[in-house]
């Protein structure tokens, strides 16, 4: 089982639609959670961190469910410019060598059509 | 606003050749990383560094080497290129350790093909 799993999509939605992505993680000791956005042939960029209480940034809402070990990203009023791949990223707590590890999901592709 | 700069952007290597991917950041970040991203996959950590003179292996270090002689530079060396190393490579840096909440800044990527 992958440490971080996402539906690869693509999600093909019309402009103005609301779309939700889910992500599940396997390590219950995971501490921090993020959504990154990656445009085609570009580098990933941080979209938002995910907090236990849920958080919102404009049209984007992130939720965390620790009991079920899943993270969600909701995009309201989709724009053409939202077309990208959305990466779910989880931080694994320190290992025996006190190292931290960021685990990247393989991403969910979103296509917003006119 | 240079941020993280990596070169070259594209490279084709023959099996067995060696090369170095260069990475430099101008944000005075202590932490630097090298990731690879295969098609349709998430990023995998190759090596990382928590400061000048200190490097550690990530998840997929085999076939690679790194050095960190200065805070700014973190080159990645491929000694004997193999087709399995065909991938997109991202260098990144952060102020503190990855996942602590501080943003990780990525370079624009280096597309490497080994034939």
Short mmCIF file of N, CA and C in Angstrom, two decimals, chain A residues 6 19 21 33-39 43-51 55-63 71-76 81-89 104 108 110, chain B residues 101-104 106:
data_model
loop_
_atom_site.label_atom_id
_atom_site.label_comp_id
_atom_site.label_asym_id
_atom_site.label_seq_id
_atom_site.Cartn_x
_atom_site.Cartn_y
_atom_site.Cartn_z
N UNK A 6 -3.68 8.98 -3.84
CA UNK A 6 -4.61 9.94 -4.43
C UNK A 6 -5.22 9.32 -5.68
N UNK A 19 -15.19 21.22 -7.02
CA UNK A 19 -14.54 19.92 -7.16
C UNK A 19 -13.79 19.60 -5.87
N UNK A 21 -11.01 16.86 -3.94
CA UNK A 21 -10.01 15.81 -4.04
C UNK A 21 -9.81 15.21 -2.66
N UNK A 33 0.60 18.29 7.07
CA UNK A 33 -0.06 17.93 5.82
C UNK A 33 -0.15 19.17 4.93
N UNK A 34 0.01 18.94 3.63
CA UNK A 34 0.06 20.07 2.70
C UNK A 34 -0.59 19.68 1.39
N UNK A 35 -1.06 20.68 0.67
CA UNK A 35 -1.41 20.52 -0.73
C UNK A 35 -0.46 21.38 -1.55
N UNK A 36 0.14 20.76 -2.56
CA UNK A 36 0.98 21.46 -3.51
C UNK A 36 0.28 21.44 -4.86
N UNK A 37 0.56 22.46 -5.64
CA UNK A 37 0.05 22.52 -7.00
C UNK A 37 1.22 22.41 -7.95
N UNK A 38 1.03 21.61 -9.01
CA UNK A 38 2.09 21.46 -10.01
C UNK A 38 1.50 21.64 -11.39
N UNK A 39 1.93 22.68 -12.08
CA UNK A 39 1.52 22.88 -13.46
C UNK A 39 2.35 21.98 -14.37
N UNK A 43 7.64 23.11 -11.63
CA UNK A 43 7.94 22.63 -10.30
C UNK A 43 6.70 22.71 -9.40
N UNK A 44 6.63 21.89 -8.35
CA UNK A 44 5.53 21.99 -7.38
C UNK A 44 5.64 23.29 -6.60
N UNK A 45 4.48 23.84 -6.26
CA UNK A 45 4.44 25.04 -5.42
C UNK A 45 3.40 24.84 -4.33
N UNK A 46 3.75 25.29 -3.14
CA UNK A 46 2.85 25.12 -2.01
C UNK A 46 1.54 25.87 -2.25
N UNK A 47 0.43 25.14 -2.16
CA UNK A 47 -0.88 25.76 -2.27
C UNK A 47 -1.37 26.17 -0.88
N UNK A 48 -1.36 25.20 0.03
CA UNK A 48 -1.76 25.50 1.40
C UNK A 48 -1.40 24.37 2.34
N UNK A 49 -1.16 24.73 3.59
CA UNK A 49 -1.01 23.73 4.63
C UNK A 49 -2.40 23.28 5.06
N UNK A 50 -2.48 22.14 5.70
CA UNK A 50 -3.76 21.62 6.15
C UNK A 50 -3.73 21.51 7.66
N UNK A 51 -4.66 22.15 8.32
CA UNK A 51 -4.71 22.14 9.77
C UNK A 51 -5.87 21.29 10.27
N UNK A 55 -9.03 24.64 7.14
CA UNK A 55 -8.65 26.01 6.83
C UNK A 55 -9.04 26.36 5.40
N UNK A 56 -9.22 27.64 5.21
CA UNK A 56 -9.73 28.14 3.93
C UNK A 56 -8.82 29.23 3.42
N UNK A 57 -8.64 29.26 2.11
CA UNK A 57 -7.87 30.33 1.49
C UNK A 57 -8.59 30.69 0.21
N UNK A 58 -9.44 31.70 0.29
CA UNK A 58 -10.23 32.10 -0.88
C UNK A 58 -11.17 30.99 -1.30
N UNK A 59 -11.00 30.51 -2.51
CA UNK A 59 -11.88 29.47 -3.04
C UNK A 59 -11.45 28.06 -2.62
N UNK A 60 -10.37 27.95 -1.91
CA UNK A 60 -9.80 26.66 -1.54
C UNK A 60 -10.03 26.36 -0.06
N UNK A 61 -10.52 25.16 0.22
CA UNK A 61 -10.73 24.71 1.59
C UNK A 61 -10.07 23.37 1.79
N UNK A 62 -9.27 23.26 2.83
CA UNK A 62 -8.60 22.00 3.14
C UNK A 62 -9.14 21.45 4.45
N UNK A 63 -9.30 20.14 4.49
CA UNK A 63 -9.78 19.48 5.70
C UNK A 63 -8.88 18.30 6.02
N UNK A 71 -7.19 13.47 3.91
CA UNK A 71 -7.11 14.91 3.73
C UNK A 71 -7.93 15.24 2.49
N UNK A 72 -8.57 16.37 2.51
CA UNK A 72 -9.35 16.76 1.34
C UNK A 72 -9.03 18.18 0.93
N UNK A 73 -9.27 18.45 -0.33
CA UNK A 73 -9.13 19.80 -0.88
C UNK A 73 -10.38 20.09 -1.69
N UNK A 74 -11.04 21.18 -1.35
CA UNK A 74 -12.24 21.59 -2.06
C UNK A 74 -11.95 22.88 -2.81
N UNK A 75 -12.27 22.88 -4.08
CA UNK A 75 -12.10 24.09 -4.88
C UNK A 75 -13.48 24.54 -5.35
N UNK A 76 -13.85 25.73 -4.96
CA UNK A 76 -15.16 26.28 -5.37
C UNK A 76 -14.98 27.21 -6.56
N UNK A 81 -7.70 28.66 -14.85
CA UNK A 81 -6.33 28.69 -14.33
C UNK A 81 -6.09 27.69 -13.19
N UNK A 82 -7.15 27.06 -12.72
CA UNK A 82 -6.98 26.03 -11.68
C UNK A 82 -6.51 24.71 -12.27
N UNK A 83 -6.54 24.58 -13.60
CA UNK A 83 -6.09 23.35 -14.24
C UNK A 83 -4.64 23.08 -13.90
N UNK A 84 -4.41 21.95 -13.25
CA UNK A 84 -3.06 21.60 -12.78
C UNK A 84 -3.16 20.23 -12.12
N UNK A 85 -2.05 19.76 -11.62
CA UNK A 85 -2.04 18.55 -10.80
C UNK A 85 -1.86 18.96 -9.35
N UNK A 86 -2.67 18.38 -8.48
CA UNK A 86 -2.64 18.73 -7.07
C UNK A 86 -2.03 17.57 -6.28
N UNK A 87 -0.94 17.88 -5.61
CA UNK A 87 -0.18 16.86 -4.87
C UNK A 87 -0.51 16.94 -3.38
N UNK A 88 -0.85 15.80 -2.84
CA UNK A 88 -1.07 15.69 -1.40
C UNK A 88 0.28 15.33 -0.78
N UNK A 89 0.67 16.03 0.26
CA UNK A 89 2.00 15.82 0.85
C UNK A 89 1.87 15.65 2.36
N UNK A 104 5.26 12.50 -0.90
CA UNK A 104 4.41 13.12 -1.91
C UNK A 104 3.48 12.08 -2.52
N UNK A 108 -3.38 14.45 -8.28
CA UNK A 108 -4.67 14.37 -8.95
C UNK A 108 -4.72 15.47 -9.99
N UNK A 110 -6.43 17.98 -12.52
CA UNK A 110 -7.67 18.71 -12.71
C UNK A 110 -7.65 19.44 -14.05
N UNK B 101 6.48 23.14 8.35
CA UNK B 101 5.52 24.22 8.14
C UNK B 101 6.10 25.32 7.28
N UNK B 102 7.42 25.37 7.23
CA UNK B 102 8.05 26.35 6.36
C UNK B 102 7.97 25.87 4.92
N UNK B 103 7.80 26.81 4.03
CA UNK B 103 7.65 26.48 2.62
C UNK B 103 8.93 25.90 2.06
N UNK B 104 8.77 24.89 1.23
CA UNK B 104 9.89 24.37 0.44
C UNK B 104 9.83 25.04 -0.92
N UNK B 106 11.10 25.07 -4.74
CA UNK B 106 11.67 24.17 -5.73
C UNK B 106 12.30 24.94 -6.88
#
